Coordinates of C-alpha atoms and ligand atoms in Angstrom, one line a residue:
M27 CA -2.8 88.4 175.2
N28 CA -5.4 90.0 173.4
A29 CA -6.8 92.9 175.5
A30 CA -10.4 92.6 174.2
K31 CA -10.3 88.8 175.6
S32 CA -11.6 88.8 179.4
H33 CA -10.4 85.3 180.7
S34 CA -7.7 83.0 180.0
V35 CA -8.5 79.3 179.4
I36 CA -6.7 76.2 178.9
V37 CA -7.7 73.1 177.3
I38 CA -6.0 69.9 177.8
G39 CA -6.1 67.8 174.7
A40 CA -7.0 68.6 170.9
G41 CA -9.7 65.6 170.6
I42 CA -13.0 66.4 169.0
G43 CA -14.5 68.0 172.6
G44 CA -11.2 69.9 173.2
I45 CA -11.3 71.6 169.8
A46 CA -14.9 72.2 169.8
A47 CA -15.2 73.6 173.3
A48 CA -12.3 75.8 172.5
A49 CA -13.7 77.4 169.5
H50 CA -17.2 78.1 171.6
L51 CA -15.1 79.4 174.4
A52 CA -12.9 82.0 171.8
Q53 CA -16.0 82.9 170.1
S54 CA -17.5 84.3 173.3
G55 CA -14.1 86.3 173.9
Q56 CA -12.2 84.1 176.0
H57 CA -8.4 83.9 175.4
V58 CA -7.8 79.8 174.6
T59 CA -4.8 78.0 174.3
V60 CA -5.0 74.3 173.7
F61 CA -2.1 71.9 174.8
E62 CA -2.0 68.4 172.7
K63 CA 0.4 66.0 173.6
N64 CA 0.6 64.5 170.1
G65 CA 1.8 66.1 167.1
R66 CA -1.6 66.7 165.5
P67 CA -5.4 67.4 166.4
G68 CA -8.2 65.1 166.5
G69 CA -7.3 62.6 169.6
R70 CA -9.1 59.4 168.9
C71 CA -10.6 60.6 165.8
D72 CA -7.0 60.0 164.2
R73 CA -5.4 59.4 160.7
F74 CA -2.4 58.2 159.2
S75 CA -1.0 57.7 155.8
K76 CA 1.6 55.5 154.2
D77 CA 2.4 55.0 150.6
G78 CA -0.8 56.6 149.2
H79 CA -3.0 54.5 151.6
H80 CA -5.1 56.6 154.0
F81 CA -6.3 55.3 157.4
D82 CA -9.1 56.7 159.8
T83 CA -7.7 55.0 162.6
G84 CA -10.6 55.6 165.3
P85 CA -14.3 56.6 163.9
T86 CA -15.2 55.3 160.4
L87 CA -19.2 55.9 160.7
L88 CA -20.6 59.5 160.9
V89 CA -24.0 58.6 162.7
M90 CA -26.3 60.7 164.1
P91 CA -26.0 63.4 161.3
L92 CA -28.5 65.8 163.0
L93 CA -26.4 66.4 166.2
Y94 CA -23.4 67.2 163.9
E95 CA -25.5 69.8 161.8
A96 CA -26.8 71.5 165.2
E97 CA -23.5 71.6 166.7
F98 CA -21.8 72.9 163.7
A99 CA -24.8 75.5 163.3
A100 CA -24.2 76.3 167.3
L101 CA -20.6 77.1 166.0
G102 CA -21.8 79.5 163.5
F103 CA -21.0 77.3 160.8
S104 CA -22.9 74.7 158.3
L105 CA -21.6 70.9 158.2
R106 CA -23.0 70.4 154.6
E107 CA -20.7 73.4 153.2
M108 CA -17.7 72.5 155.4
L109 CA -17.8 68.8 154.6
D110 CA -18.7 66.7 151.4
L111 CA -20.9 64.1 153.0
Q112 CA -22.2 61.1 151.1
R113 CA -24.7 58.7 152.5
V114 CA -23.8 55.1 152.8
D115 CA -26.5 52.9 151.8
P116 CA -26.6 49.9 152.6
T117 CA -25.0 50.9 155.8
Y118 CA -23.7 47.6 157.0
H119 CA -23.3 44.1 155.1
L120 CA -23.7 41.9 158.0
V121 CA -22.4 38.4 157.5
F122 CA -23.8 35.5 159.6
D123 CA -21.7 32.2 160.5
D124 CA -23.4 30.3 157.6
N125 CA -22.3 33.1 155.2
S126 CA -25.8 34.4 154.7
R127 CA -26.3 38.1 154.6
L128 CA -28.3 40.9 155.5
E129 CA -27.8 44.2 154.0
L130 CA -29.0 46.9 156.2
T131 CA -30.8 49.5 154.3
S132 CA -33.2 52.6 154.1
D133 CA -34.7 50.9 151.1
M134 CA -37.9 49.4 152.9
K135 CA -38.6 47.0 150.1
R136 CA -35.3 45.5 150.3
M137 CA -35.5 45.4 153.9
H138 CA -39.0 43.7 153.7
D139 CA -37.7 40.9 151.4
Q140 CA -34.3 40.3 153.3
L141 CA -36.5 40.2 156.9
E142 CA -39.1 37.9 155.6
R143 CA -36.7 35.4 154.5
I144 CA -35.0 35.0 157.5
E145 CA -38.0 35.2 159.7
P146 CA -41.6 35.4 158.1
G147 CA -43.5 38.3 159.8
S148 CA -40.6 39.9 161.0
F149 CA -41.1 43.0 159.0
Q150 CA -43.9 44.3 160.9
G151 CA -41.8 43.6 164.0
F152 CA -38.9 45.7 162.6
L153 CA -41.2 48.7 161.6
R154 CA -42.7 48.6 165.2
Y155 CA -38.9 48.5 166.5
L156 CA -38.5 51.7 164.5
D157 CA -41.0 53.4 165.9
E158 CA -39.8 52.4 169.3
G159 CA -36.4 53.9 168.4
Y160 CA -38.1 56.9 166.9
R161 CA -39.6 58.0 170.5
H162 CA -36.3 57.1 172.2
Y163 CA -34.3 58.9 170.0
H164 CA -36.3 62.3 170.4
L165 CA -37.0 61.8 173.9
A166 CA -33.1 60.9 174.8
M167 CA -32.0 63.9 172.7
E168 CA -34.2 66.4 174.4
R169 CA -34.2 65.3 177.9
L170 CA -30.7 63.6 178.5
V171 CA -28.3 64.3 175.7
N172 CA -28.7 68.0 175.1
R173 CA -28.7 69.1 178.5
D174 CA -26.6 68.7 181.6
F175 CA -27.4 67.8 185.2
R176 CA -26.0 70.3 187.6
R177 CA -28.0 69.3 190.4
A178 CA -29.6 66.2 191.8
G179 CA -32.9 67.6 191.3
D180 CA -32.5 68.4 187.6
F181 CA -32.3 64.6 186.9
F182 CA -34.7 63.1 189.8
S183 CA -37.4 65.5 189.1
L184 CA -41.2 64.8 188.9
S185 CA -41.1 65.7 184.9
N186 CA -38.5 63.0 184.4
V187 CA -40.5 60.2 186.1
P188 CA -42.3 59.2 183.0
L189 CA -38.7 58.5 181.3
L190 CA -39.0 55.4 183.6
Y191 CA -41.2 53.7 181.4
K192 CA -41.0 55.8 178.1
L193 CA -37.4 55.2 177.6
K194 CA -37.3 51.7 178.8
P195 CA -34.0 52.3 180.9
L196 CA -34.6 49.3 183.5
A197 CA -35.2 46.8 180.6
K198 CA -32.3 45.1 178.8
H199 CA -31.8 46.0 175.2
Y200 CA -31.5 42.4 174.3
D201 CA -34.6 41.4 176.1
N202 CA -36.8 43.7 174.8
M203 CA -36.0 42.6 171.1
A204 CA -38.1 39.7 172.0
A205 CA -41.3 42.2 171.6
Y206 CA -40.2 42.6 167.8
F207 CA -38.1 39.3 166.5
D208 CA -37.7 35.6 167.3
S209 CA -34.6 35.3 165.2
P210 CA -31.4 35.6 167.4
R211 CA -29.5 36.9 164.2
L212 CA -32.5 39.6 164.0
K213 CA -31.9 40.5 167.2
A214 CA -28.2 40.9 167.1
S215 CA -28.6 42.7 164.0
F216 CA -30.5 45.7 165.6
T217 CA -28.5 45.6 168.7
F218 CA -24.8 45.2 167.8
Q219 CA -24.5 49.1 167.8
D220 CA -24.4 48.9 171.9
V221 CA -20.7 48.2 171.3
Y222 CA -20.5 51.6 170.0
M223 CA -21.3 52.9 173.8
G224 CA -18.9 50.2 174.9
L225 CA -21.6 47.9 176.2
S226 CA -23.0 44.6 175.5
P227 CA -26.9 44.5 174.5
F228 CA -27.5 42.0 177.4
E229 CA -26.6 44.9 180.0
A230 CA -27.3 48.0 178.0
P231 CA -30.6 49.6 178.5
A232 CA -33.1 49.3 176.0
T233 CA -33.0 53.1 175.4
F234 CA -30.6 52.5 172.9
S235 CA -32.8 51.0 170.0
M236 CA -32.5 54.9 169.2
M237 CA -28.9 53.9 167.7
P238 CA -30.3 51.6 165.0
Y239 CA -33.3 54.0 164.3
T240 CA -31.2 57.1 163.7
E241 CA -28.7 54.8 161.4
M242 CA -31.9 53.8 159.3
A243 CA -33.9 57.1 159.5
H244 CA -31.0 59.8 159.6
G245 CA -28.4 57.6 157.7
V246 CA -24.9 56.7 158.0
W247 CA -22.4 58.9 156.4
Y248 CA -19.0 59.5 155.0
P249 CA -17.1 63.0 154.5
K250 CA -15.0 62.8 151.3
G251 CA -11.3 62.4 152.4
G252 CA -12.5 60.7 155.6
M253 CA -13.5 61.2 159.1
V254 CA -10.1 63.3 159.4
R255 CA -11.8 66.2 157.4
I256 CA -14.1 66.7 160.6
V257 CA -11.1 67.4 162.5
E258 CA -9.9 69.6 160.0
A259 CA -13.2 71.7 160.0
L260 CA -13.2 71.9 163.5
V261 CA -9.6 73.3 163.8
E262 CA -10.4 76.1 161.0
I263 CA -13.4 77.1 163.1
A264 CA -11.4 77.3 166.1
R265 CA -8.4 79.2 164.7
T266 CA -10.8 81.6 163.0
A267 CA -12.1 82.5 166.5
G268 CA -8.5 83.0 167.8
V269 CA -7.8 79.6 169.6
E270 CA -3.9 78.9 169.8
F271 CA -2.7 75.3 169.5
E272 CA 0.5 73.9 170.8
F273 CA 0.8 70.2 169.7
G274 CA 3.6 67.8 171.1
T275 CA 3.3 69.3 174.4
A276 CA 1.4 67.5 177.2
V277 CA 0.1 68.8 180.5
E278 CA 2.0 67.1 183.5
K279 CA -0.2 68.7 186.3
I280 CA -3.3 70.6 187.0
M281 CA -2.0 73.3 189.8
I282 CA -4.7 73.0 192.6
D283 CA -5.0 75.9 195.3
G284 CA -7.7 75.1 197.9
D285 CA -11.0 74.8 195.7
E286 CA -9.7 76.2 192.5
T287 CA -7.3 75.4 189.7
K288 CA -4.8 78.1 189.1
G289 CA -3.4 76.5 185.8
V290 CA -1.2 73.7 184.5
V291 CA 2.3 72.3 184.4
L292 CA 3.6 71.2 181.2
D293 CA 6.1 68.4 180.5
D294 CA 8.6 70.9 179.3
G295 CA 8.5 72.7 182.7
R296 CA 6.7 75.6 181.9
I297 CA 4.2 76.7 184.8
L298 CA 0.9 78.4 183.0
K299 CA -1.5 80.3 184.7
A300 CA -5.3 80.3 183.9
D301 CA -8.3 81.4 185.0
A302 CA -9.9 78.0 184.0
V303 CA -8.9 74.7 182.6
V304 CA -10.8 72.3 180.6
A305 CA -9.9 68.9 180.3
N306 CA -10.5 67.0 177.1
A307 CA -7.9 64.1 178.4
D308 CA -10.0 61.1 179.2
L309 CA -11.5 62.1 182.4
P310 CA -10.5 59.0 184.5
Y311 CA -6.9 59.6 183.4
V312 CA -7.1 63.3 184.6
Y313 CA -8.2 61.9 188.1
Q314 CA -5.1 59.4 188.1
K315 CA -2.4 61.4 186.7
L316 CA -2.9 65.2 186.6
L317 CA -4.9 66.2 189.8
P318 CA -3.9 65.9 193.3
E319 CA -4.3 62.4 194.9
D320 CA -7.4 62.5 196.9
G321 CA -8.9 58.9 196.8
N322 CA -11.2 60.0 193.9
A323 CA -8.7 58.3 191.3
R324 CA -9.1 54.9 193.1
K325 CA -13.0 55.5 192.9
M326 CA -12.9 56.4 189.3
S327 CA -10.9 53.3 188.4
R328 CA -13.6 51.0 189.8
K329 CA -16.2 52.5 187.5
R330 CA -17.4 50.2 184.6
F331 CA -15.1 50.9 181.6
S332 CA -15.8 50.2 177.9
C333 CA -14.5 47.3 175.8
S334 CA -11.1 47.9 173.7
T335 CA -10.3 46.9 170.1
I336 CA -7.6 45.1 168.2
S337 CA -7.4 47.1 164.9
F338 CA -5.6 46.4 161.9
F339 CA -4.5 48.6 159.3
W340 CA -3.4 47.1 155.8
G341 CA -2.0 48.6 152.6
V342 CA -3.1 46.1 150.0
D343 CA -1.4 45.7 146.5
K344 CA -4.5 45.1 144.7
A345 CA -8.2 46.3 145.0
V346 CA -10.7 44.0 146.8
P347 CA -13.9 45.4 144.9
S348 CA -16.2 42.6 146.4
L349 CA -15.7 44.1 149.9
P350 CA -18.3 46.7 150.6
P351 CA -17.6 49.7 152.8
H352 CA -18.9 48.4 156.1
T353 CA -18.8 44.4 156.6
L354 CA -19.8 43.0 160.0
F355 CA -19.3 39.4 160.6
L356 CA -22.0 38.8 163.2
A357 CA -21.1 35.7 165.0
D358 CA -24.0 33.3 166.3
D359 CA -22.7 33.0 169.7
Y360 CA -23.6 36.5 170.3
R361 CA -24.0 36.4 174.0
G362 CA -20.9 34.3 174.3
N363 CA -19.2 37.1 172.3
F364 CA -19.9 39.8 175.0
D365 CA -19.3 37.4 177.8
S366 CA -15.7 36.8 176.7
I367 CA -14.9 40.5 176.0
I368 CA -16.8 42.2 179.1
N369 CA -16.3 39.8 181.8
E370 CA -13.0 37.7 180.7
L371 CA -11.6 40.8 178.9
S372 CA -10.5 38.7 176.1
L373 CA -11.0 37.8 172.5
P374 CA -14.0 35.5 171.7
E375 CA -13.3 32.0 170.2
N376 CA -15.2 32.8 167.2
P377 CA -15.2 36.9 167.7
S378 CA -17.7 39.3 165.5
L379 CA -15.3 41.4 163.4
Y380 CA -15.9 44.6 161.4
V381 CA -14.1 45.4 158.0
H382 CA -14.0 49.0 156.6
A383 CA -13.0 49.4 153.1
P384 CA -12.8 53.3 152.7
A385 CA -12.0 53.2 148.9
R386 CA -15.3 52.1 148.0
L387 CA -16.6 55.3 149.3
D388 CA -13.8 57.5 147.8
S389 CA -11.0 56.2 145.8
S390 CA -8.4 58.8 146.8
M391 CA -7.9 56.7 150.0
A392 CA -6.0 54.0 148.3
P393 CA -3.4 54.3 145.1
A394 CA -5.3 53.2 141.6
G395 CA -5.6 49.5 141.6
E396 CA -4.9 49.1 145.2
D397 CA -6.6 49.0 148.4
T398 CA -7.1 50.4 151.9
L399 CA -8.6 48.0 154.7
I400 CA -9.4 48.5 158.5
A401 CA -10.4 45.5 160.2
I402 CA -11.3 45.6 163.9
A403 CA -11.9 42.9 166.6
P404 CA -13.4 44.2 169.9
V405 CA -11.6 42.7 172.9
G406 CA -12.0 43.3 176.4
H407 CA -9.8 46.3 178.2
L408 CA -6.5 46.1 179.8
D409 CA -6.7 44.0 183.2
E410 CA -5.2 45.5 185.7
G411 CA -3.6 42.3 186.7
G412 CA -1.5 42.2 183.3
E413 CA -2.6 38.6 182.6
Q414 CA -3.3 39.1 178.9
D415 CA -1.0 38.1 176.1
W416 CA -1.6 40.5 173.6
K417 CA 0.6 39.3 171.0
A418 CA -0.8 35.7 171.1
I419 CA -4.6 37.5 171.1
R420 CA -3.3 40.1 168.1
N421 CA -2.5 36.9 166.1
Q422 CA -5.8 35.0 166.9
A423 CA -7.6 38.0 165.8
R424 CA -5.5 38.4 162.7
R425 CA -6.2 34.8 161.8
A426 CA -9.9 35.1 162.6
I427 CA -10.3 38.1 160.1
F428 CA -8.5 36.1 157.4
D429 CA -10.6 33.1 157.9
R430 CA -13.8 35.0 157.7
L431 CA -12.7 36.7 154.7
A432 CA -11.8 33.4 152.9
D433 CA -15.4 32.3 153.7
L434 CA -16.5 35.2 151.4
G435 CA -13.9 34.2 148.7
I436 CA -11.4 36.5 149.6
R437 CA -8.6 33.9 150.0
D438 CA -5.3 35.3 148.9
L439 CA -5.6 38.5 150.9
E440 CA -2.5 38.0 153.3
D441 CA -0.1 37.4 150.2
H442 CA -1.1 41.2 149.2
I443 CA -0.7 42.9 152.4
K444 CA 2.3 45.5 151.4
F445 CA 2.3 46.5 155.3
E446 CA 0.4 46.1 158.5
V447 CA 0.0 48.5 161.1
N448 CA -1.9 47.3 164.2
Y449 CA -3.3 48.5 167.5
T450 CA -4.0 46.6 170.6
P451 CA -5.3 47.7 174.0
L452 CA -1.9 49.1 175.0
S453 CA -1.7 51.3 171.7
W454 CA -4.8 53.1 172.6
R455 CA -3.4 53.6 176.2
K456 CA -0.3 55.0 175.2
R457 CA -1.4 57.0 172.2
Y458 CA -4.3 59.0 174.0
N459 CA -3.7 58.3 177.7
L460 CA -6.9 56.1 177.7
V461 CA -7.4 54.4 181.2
K462 CA -7.3 50.5 180.6
G463 CA -7.2 51.4 176.8
A464 CA -10.7 51.2 176.7
T465 CA -11.5 52.8 173.6
H466 CA -14.8 54.5 174.4
G467 CA -13.9 55.6 178.0
L468 CA -16.2 54.8 181.0
S469 CA -19.2 52.8 179.7
H470 CA -22.8 53.7 179.6
T471 CA -24.2 51.4 181.9
L472 CA -27.5 52.9 183.6
T473 CA -25.4 54.1 186.6
Q474 CA -23.1 55.8 184.5
L475 CA -25.4 57.9 182.4
G476 CA -27.2 61.0 183.0
Y477 CA -26.7 62.6 186.4
F478 CA -24.5 59.6 187.6
R479 CA -21.9 60.1 185.0
P480 CA -19.3 62.3 185.8
G481 CA -20.2 65.8 185.0
N482 CA -18.9 68.7 182.9
R483 CA -17.3 70.4 186.0
H484 CA -15.2 68.9 188.7
P485 CA -17.4 68.5 192.0
R486 CA -15.0 70.6 194.1
Y487 CA -12.5 72.6 192.0
H488 CA -15.0 75.1 190.6
N489 CA -12.8 76.3 187.8
L490 CA -12.2 72.9 186.3
Y491 CA -14.2 71.4 183.5
F492 CA -14.5 68.2 181.7
V493 CA -15.3 67.4 177.9
G494 CA -15.2 64.3 175.9
A495 CA -16.3 60.9 175.9
S496 CA -15.9 59.8 179.5
T497 CA -18.0 63.0 180.9
H498 CA -21.5 63.7 180.1
P499 CA -23.4 63.1 177.7
G500 CA -20.8 60.3 176.4
T501 CA -18.8 58.7 173.7
G502 CA -19.1 59.3 170.0
V503 CA -18.0 62.2 167.8
P504 CA -21.4 64.0 167.7
T505 CA -21.8 63.5 171.4
A506 CA -18.2 65.0 172.0
L507 CA -19.7 68.1 170.1
V508 CA -22.4 68.3 172.5
S509 CA -20.2 67.7 175.5
A510 CA -18.3 70.6 174.1
R511 CA -21.3 73.0 173.9
L512 CA -22.4 72.2 177.3
T513 CA -19.1 72.5 179.1
A514 CA -18.2 75.8 177.2
T515 CA -21.8 76.9 178.2
R516 CA -21.2 76.3 182.1
L517 CA -18.0 77.7 181.8
L518 CA -19.1 81.1 180.7
E519 CA -22.2 81.0 182.9
D520 CA -19.8 80.3 185.9
A521 CA -17.6 83.2 184.8
A522 CA -20.5 85.8 184.5
D523 CA -21.9 84.6 187.9
R524 CA -18.2 85.1 189.6
A525 CA -18.1 88.5 187.9
V526 CA -21.5 89.8 189.2
S527 CA -20.6 88.4 192.6
A528 CA -17.5 90.2 192.5
V529 CA -18.9 93.4 191.5
N530 CA -21.5 93.1 194.1
G531 CA -18.7 92.3 196.6
K532 CA -17.3 95.6 195.8
Q533 CA -20.4 97.5 196.5
F534 CA -20.7 95.9 199.7
T535 CA -17.5 96.8 200.8
A536 CA -17.9 100.0 199.8
V537 CA -20.8 100.3 201.7
A538 CA -19.2 98.7 204.9
V539 CA -16.6 101.0 204.9
Ligands
LIG627 C1 -11.5 52.4 167.2 C2 -12.8 53.4 167.5 C3 -13.7 53.4 166.8 C4 -14.7 54.4 166.9 N1 -15.7 54.8 166.3 C5 -16.5 55.5 166.1 C6 -17.7 55.8 165.0 O1 -17.2 55.3 163.9 N2 -18.5 57.1 165.2 C7 -18.4 57.8 166.1 O2 -19.2 58.9 166.3 N3 -17.5 57.7 167.2 C8 -16.5 56.6 167.1 N4 -15.6 56.3 167.9 C9 -15.4 57.2 169.2 C10 -14.9 58.5 169.3 O3 -13.9 58.5 168.3 C11 -14.7 59.2 170.6 O4 -15.9 59.3 171.5 C12 -14.0 60.7 170.5 O5 -13.4 61.1 169.3 C13 -13.7 61.1 171.4 O6 -13.3 62.5 171.7 P1 -12.8 63.2 173.0 O7 -13.5 64.7 172.9 O8 -13.2 62.3 174.2 O9 -11.3 63.3 173.0 P2 -10.2 62.4 172.6 O10 -10.2 61.6 171.2 O11 -10.0 61.2 173.8 O12 -8.8 63.2 172.9 C14 -8.5 63.5 174.0 C15 -6.9 64.2 173.3 O13 -6.1 64.6 175.0 C16 -4.9 64.4 174.5 N5 -4.5 64.3 175.7 C17 -4.3 63.2 176.7 N6 -3.6 63.4 177.8 C18 -2.9 64.5 177.6 C19 -2.0 65.3 178.3 N7 -1.7 65.1 179.5 N8 -1.5 66.4 177.7 C20 -1.9 67.1 176.6 N9 -2.8 66.3 175.8 C21 -3.4 65.2 176.4 C22 -5.1 63.1 173.7 O14 -3.7 62.9 172.9 C23 -6.3 63.4 172.8 O15 -5.7 63.8 171.5 C24 -14.5 55.3 168.0 C25 -13.2 55.5 168.7 C26 -12.6 54.6 168.6 C27 -11.1 54.3 169.5

């Protein structure tokens, strides 16, 4: 161990939050080791390659670029220097059930023409909606996302009371759309982003209008080489700061003694002591599998979990240039879609679907003349009763995707697929230890946000910390970066407090003697 380093910290998991927290801590003089059960870093921000086809298996959209820039700067690096970013505009090509389209773009003239065609007068509603999104975004970033809530008083303070009407947390996002649009298709076009929080717009707080706002105003971006470049950049930053990584090594237990952790037990039997442990593995899983049973794991499993996905990764032997980078088939039965996913834990009859063609953004993602396609159907998470027939549901999802692509004139795709890899909720659970295979972890209902969300430090074990999607502030790559900074700050402040009390304690003892 480096003599100049003060404390030893073990990080469980090399997801975005784990790598970034490790980097912050090592930059502040801690001796940090990251143990990752998989053979590579990234967690859900994962990649696989086959026969010259490259697939980002998790995130495909770099959204909230201002957060990325701020968090890379907090680590002492420039996002734009480390990553070759291009703006994706139009962001999404939305396709409705009758094959009519809406391209979401920052070109306001085109937005005007398209929106007025769907609903006369709606462009003014759109501008007012963006205005609300602007207010929600800036307030939420300042007051909810970029700070943690260590005590109830931090959240339930007089200064936060105005947020109850300014951020509309008590209004449902979809209901709130009536103030801006009549057309159900337009209401859907500017609320579907709630799925990224694992939520239905029929239950999400209207606060989330900040998501369509940031996509329109700050853009959706794509790093050349794919989302995995973010992981590579973070690992480089962490290694430069002295973080050590051990891949293919799972933590089996977090050792607890009284009100503190003493370190971890690894799956190869090694017992490692640490001054502090940071768990980046999915928080409900940590309670279920790594901590002593004390009733909290059961409480955690009763919380609301986000939805999951069935994802298809296709190597295609011909290019499909008519497919834009991000196509979203938005089903007219929008409410029914969310009902089947969230309440019935199933796949809707006519599901909304997402198809990503990364080679439109970076030709190196597929061999010349061929294509790389990712298709995603949101589905319910795993039902602990085990009633879901994933083979049948997966086949139904695949059929639905081919049918919708055929509606766009892409009829022979099936004949050109060289290979398919697919993930169901069972795969998400197995690969990343996500409880219920919920791709976005704990969902972001009002009662699981802010102070109500599990915090960045364990409520009892004072040197055990959490970072990532199921803790504060929530899911998403940029939010995992924020979570990492908040967690590292808290750990460092706690360590400093303990050092001061230790010194004071000694002085007191000396006087007493
Ligand atoms: C299909 C899909 C699409 C998404 N799309 C987007 C998007 O477009 N944009 C966006 O911003 N976000 C998106 N997200 C969300 C984003 O990927 C996640 O919120 C973020 O990557 C989570 O990071 P994390 O820090 O919580 O760590 P995780 O990714 O959960 O990583 C935790 C790590 O811990 C490891 N681990 C677990 N148990 C152990 C153990 N016992 N010992 C050692 N290691 C362990 C896991 O293997 C994993 O590597 C998407 C997610 C999915 C699944």
